Coordinates of C-alpha atoms in Angstrom, one line a residue:
M1 CA 98.9 96.9 123.8
E2 CA 102.3 96.7 122.0
S3 CA 101.2 93.9 119.7
L4 CA 98.2 95.8 118.3
F5 CA 98.1 96.1 114.5
N6 CA 101.8 95.5 114.0
F7 CA 101.1 94.9 110.3
S8 CA 100.1 98.5 109.7
T9 CA 102.8 100.1 111.8
K10 CA 105.6 98.1 110.2
M11 CA 104.3 98.8 106.8
L12 CA 104.3 102.6 107.5
E13 CA 107.5 103.1 109.6
S14 CA 109.5 103.5 106.5
E15 CA 107.1 106.2 105.2
R16 CA 107.8 109.1 107.5
Y17 CA 105.2 111.9 107.1
N18 CA 106.2 115.5 106.4
N19 CA 106.2 117.5 109.6
E20 CA 104.7 120.5 107.8
D21 CA 101.9 118.4 106.6
L22 CA 101.2 117.2 110.2
K23 CA 101.4 120.8 111.5
Q24 CA 98.9 122.0 108.9
A25 CA 96.4 119.3 109.7
L26 CA 96.8 119.9 113.4
A27 CA 96.3 123.6 113.1
I28 CA 93.1 123.1 111.2
L29 CA 91.8 120.7 113.9
K30 CA 92.7 123.0 116.7
Q31 CA 90.8 125.8 114.9
G32 CA 87.7 123.6 114.7
G33 CA 88.1 122.6 111.1
I34 CA 87.8 119.3 109.3
I35 CA 90.4 117.3 107.5
L36 CA 90.8 114.4 105.1
Y37 CA 93.5 112.1 106.3
P38 CA 94.8 108.5 106.2
T39 CA 94.0 106.3 109.1
D40 CA 94.9 102.8 110.3
T41 CA 92.2 101.6 107.9
V42 CA 90.6 103.6 105.0
W43 CA 91.0 107.4 104.4
G44 CA 88.8 109.3 106.9
I45 CA 87.2 112.6 107.4
G46 CA 88.3 113.9 110.8
C47 CA 87.8 116.6 113.4
D48 CA 88.1 117.2 117.1
A49 CA 85.5 114.7 118.4
T50 CA 84.6 117.2 121.2
N51 CA 83.7 120.0 118.8
D52 CA 80.0 120.1 118.1
E53 CA 80.2 122.5 115.1
A54 CA 83.0 120.5 113.4
V55 CA 81.2 117.2 113.9
N56 CA 78.0 118.7 112.5
R57 CA 79.9 119.9 109.4
I58 CA 81.1 116.3 108.8
I59 CA 77.5 115.0 109.2
H60 CA 76.3 117.5 106.7
L61 CA 79.2 116.8 104.3
K62 CA 78.5 113.0 104.4
Q63 CA 74.7 113.5 104.3
R64 CA 74.7 111.2 107.3
A65 CA 71.9 110.7 109.8
P66 CA 73.1 112.4 113.0
E67 CA 71.8 109.8 115.4
K68 CA 74.1 107.1 114.0
G69 CA 77.2 108.5 115.7
M70 CA 80.8 108.3 114.4
I71 CA 83.9 106.4 115.2
S72 CA 86.6 108.2 117.3
L73 CA 90.3 107.4 117.3
I74 CA 92.5 107.7 120.4
D75 CA 96.2 107.0 120.7
Q76 CA 96.3 105.1 124.0
P77 CA 93.9 103.1 126.2
G78 CA 94.6 105.2 129.3
L79 CA 92.4 108.0 127.8
L80 CA 89.3 105.9 127.6
N81 CA 88.1 106.7 131.1
L82 CA 87.8 110.4 130.0
Y83 CA 85.2 109.5 127.4
L84 CA 83.4 106.5 128.8
E85 CA 81.6 105.9 132.1
K86 CA 83.0 102.4 132.4
I87 CA 85.4 100.3 130.3
P88 CA 84.8 96.6 130.6
D89 CA 87.9 94.4 130.8
M90 CA 86.6 92.5 127.8
A91 CA 87.2 95.6 125.7
Y92 CA 90.9 95.5 126.4
D93 CA 91.0 91.7 125.8
L94 CA 89.3 92.1 122.4
W95 CA 91.8 94.9 121.3
E96 CA 94.7 92.7 122.6
V97 CA 93.8 89.6 120.5
S98 CA 92.7 91.4 117.4
D99 CA 95.0 90.9 114.4
K100 CA 93.6 94.0 112.6
P101 CA 92.2 97.4 113.6
L102 CA 89.1 96.9 115.7
T103 CA 86.4 99.4 116.6
L104 CA 84.4 98.7 119.7
I105 CA 81.0 100.2 120.4
L106 CA 80.8 100.8 124.2
T107 CA 78.1 102.1 126.4
G108 CA 78.2 105.3 128.4
G109 CA 79.9 107.8 126.1
K110 CA 80.7 111.2 127.6
N111 CA 82.5 114.5 127.1
L112 CA 82.1 114.2 123.3
A113 CA 80.1 116.1 120.7
K114 CA 76.5 115.1 120.4
G115 CA 76.9 113.8 116.8
V116 CA 79.7 111.4 118.0
I117 CA 77.6 109.6 120.6
T118 CA 74.6 107.6 119.4
N119 CA 71.0 107.9 120.6
D120 CA 71.5 105.1 123.1
G121 CA 74.5 106.8 124.7
S122 CA 77.1 104.5 123.2
M123 CA 80.3 105.5 121.4
A124 CA 82.4 103.8 118.8
V125 CA 86.2 104.0 119.5
R126 CA 89.4 102.6 118.1
I127 CA 92.9 102.7 119.4
T128 CA 95.1 103.7 116.4
E129 CA 98.6 102.5 116.0
E130 CA 99.1 104.0 112.5
L131 CA 101.8 106.6 112.4
F132 CA 100.1 109.7 111.2
S133 CA 96.7 109.4 112.9
K134 CA 98.3 108.3 116.2
T135 CA 100.6 111.4 116.2
L136 CA 97.6 113.6 115.4
C137 CA 95.7 112.2 118.4
Q138 CA 98.7 112.7 120.7
R139 CA 99.2 116.3 119.7
L140 CA 95.5 117.2 119.5
R141 CA 95.0 115.8 123.0
R142 CA 91.4 114.9 122.0
P143 CA 89.7 112.0 120.3
L144 CA 89.8 112.3 116.5
V145 CA 86.7 111.6 114.5
S146 CA 87.4 108.9 111.9
T147 CA 84.5 108.4 109.5
S148 CA 85.0 107.0 106.0
A149 CA 85.6 109.5 103.2
N150 CA 82.4 108.9 101.3
I151 CA 78.8 110.2 101.0
S152 CA 76.6 108.1 103.2
G153 CA 75.4 105.1 101.3
E154 CA 78.1 105.2 98.7
P155 CA 81.0 102.7 98.5
T156 CA 83.9 103.3 100.9
P157 CA 87.0 104.4 99.0
R158 CA 89.9 102.0 99.3
D159 CA 92.5 104.5 98.5
Y160 CA 92.8 108.3 98.0
T161 CA 92.1 108.1 94.2
Q162 CA 88.6 106.8 94.9
I163 CA 87.5 109.7 97.1
D164 CA 84.7 111.8 95.6
D165 CA 85.6 115.4 94.7
Q166 CA 82.6 116.6 96.8
I167 CA 84.4 115.2 99.9
I168 CA 87.8 116.6 98.9
K169 CA 86.3 120.1 98.3
G170 CA 84.2 120.0 101.5
V171 CA 87.1 119.7 104.0
D172 CA 89.5 122.4 105.2
Y173 CA 92.7 120.5 104.6
V174 CA 93.7 117.4 102.7
V175 CA 96.7 115.6 104.1
E176 CA 99.5 114.9 101.6
Y177 CA 100.8 111.8 103.4
R178 CA 100.0 108.5 101.7
R179 CA 98.0 110.0 98.8
N180 CA 100.1 107.8 96.5
D181 CA 99.5 104.6 98.5
V182 CA 97.4 102.4 96.3
I183 CA 97.4 99.3 98.5
P184 CA 93.6 98.7 98.9
A185 CA 92.6 99.5 102.5
T186 CA 89.7 97.9 104.3
P187 CA 87.5 99.3 107.1
S188 CA 88.0 98.1 110.7
G189 CA 86.1 95.3 112.3
I190 CA 83.3 96.5 114.6
I191 CA 82.1 94.7 117.7
K192 CA 79.4 96.1 120.0
L193 CA 79.6 95.3 123.7
G194 CA 76.2 95.4 125.5
I195 CA 75.6 96.7 129.0
N196 CA 75.7 93.1 130.3
Y197 CA 78.7 92.3 128.1
E198 CA 76.7 90.8 125.2
I199 CA 78.9 90.7 122.1
E200 CA 77.4 91.6 118.7
V201 CA 79.7 91.5 115.7
I202 CA 78.6 94.4 113.5
R203 CA 81.4 94.0 110.8
K204 CA 84.1 91.4 110.6

């Protein structure tokens, strides 16, 4: 997995985050709060993906239909078996060959908040290699919700300056790291793997 998303990690290695900023974000997450933070793609609203109350707060803030589920970030593939009944080999292959962050929708989600898993029992997951979000996942020791920082149906913000005040005021902590980064970000690709390994490209 070392080759995953090198473009993002190399870009950010010179931008070391502030440890106090990380500690503040982590403390909020552990208390069941929600944060606004930079990810390996666009800015995201995040919480402990196993915390029902926190997930419901994000659903309410985004005015999002709860049955849609939400993307979760993890920091290493070895954790996948804790949250999925079965991981097809094809999933690892797709992550390995992807040249940008890739979210996979996989069947058999488990041990996560109800609002993270969709009505059909699948979950959307991405392995982050971005510095800040990866470290958050490591220290939280839980999957981290990563849903775009916008009201449902509104355009996805491409940098911090485009995030609506309603979102900023609705979270418990706004991360300082990368607020001044104005390089336009793009959402991840999304591929759904069916129960019989059918492939459906949701977003390129």
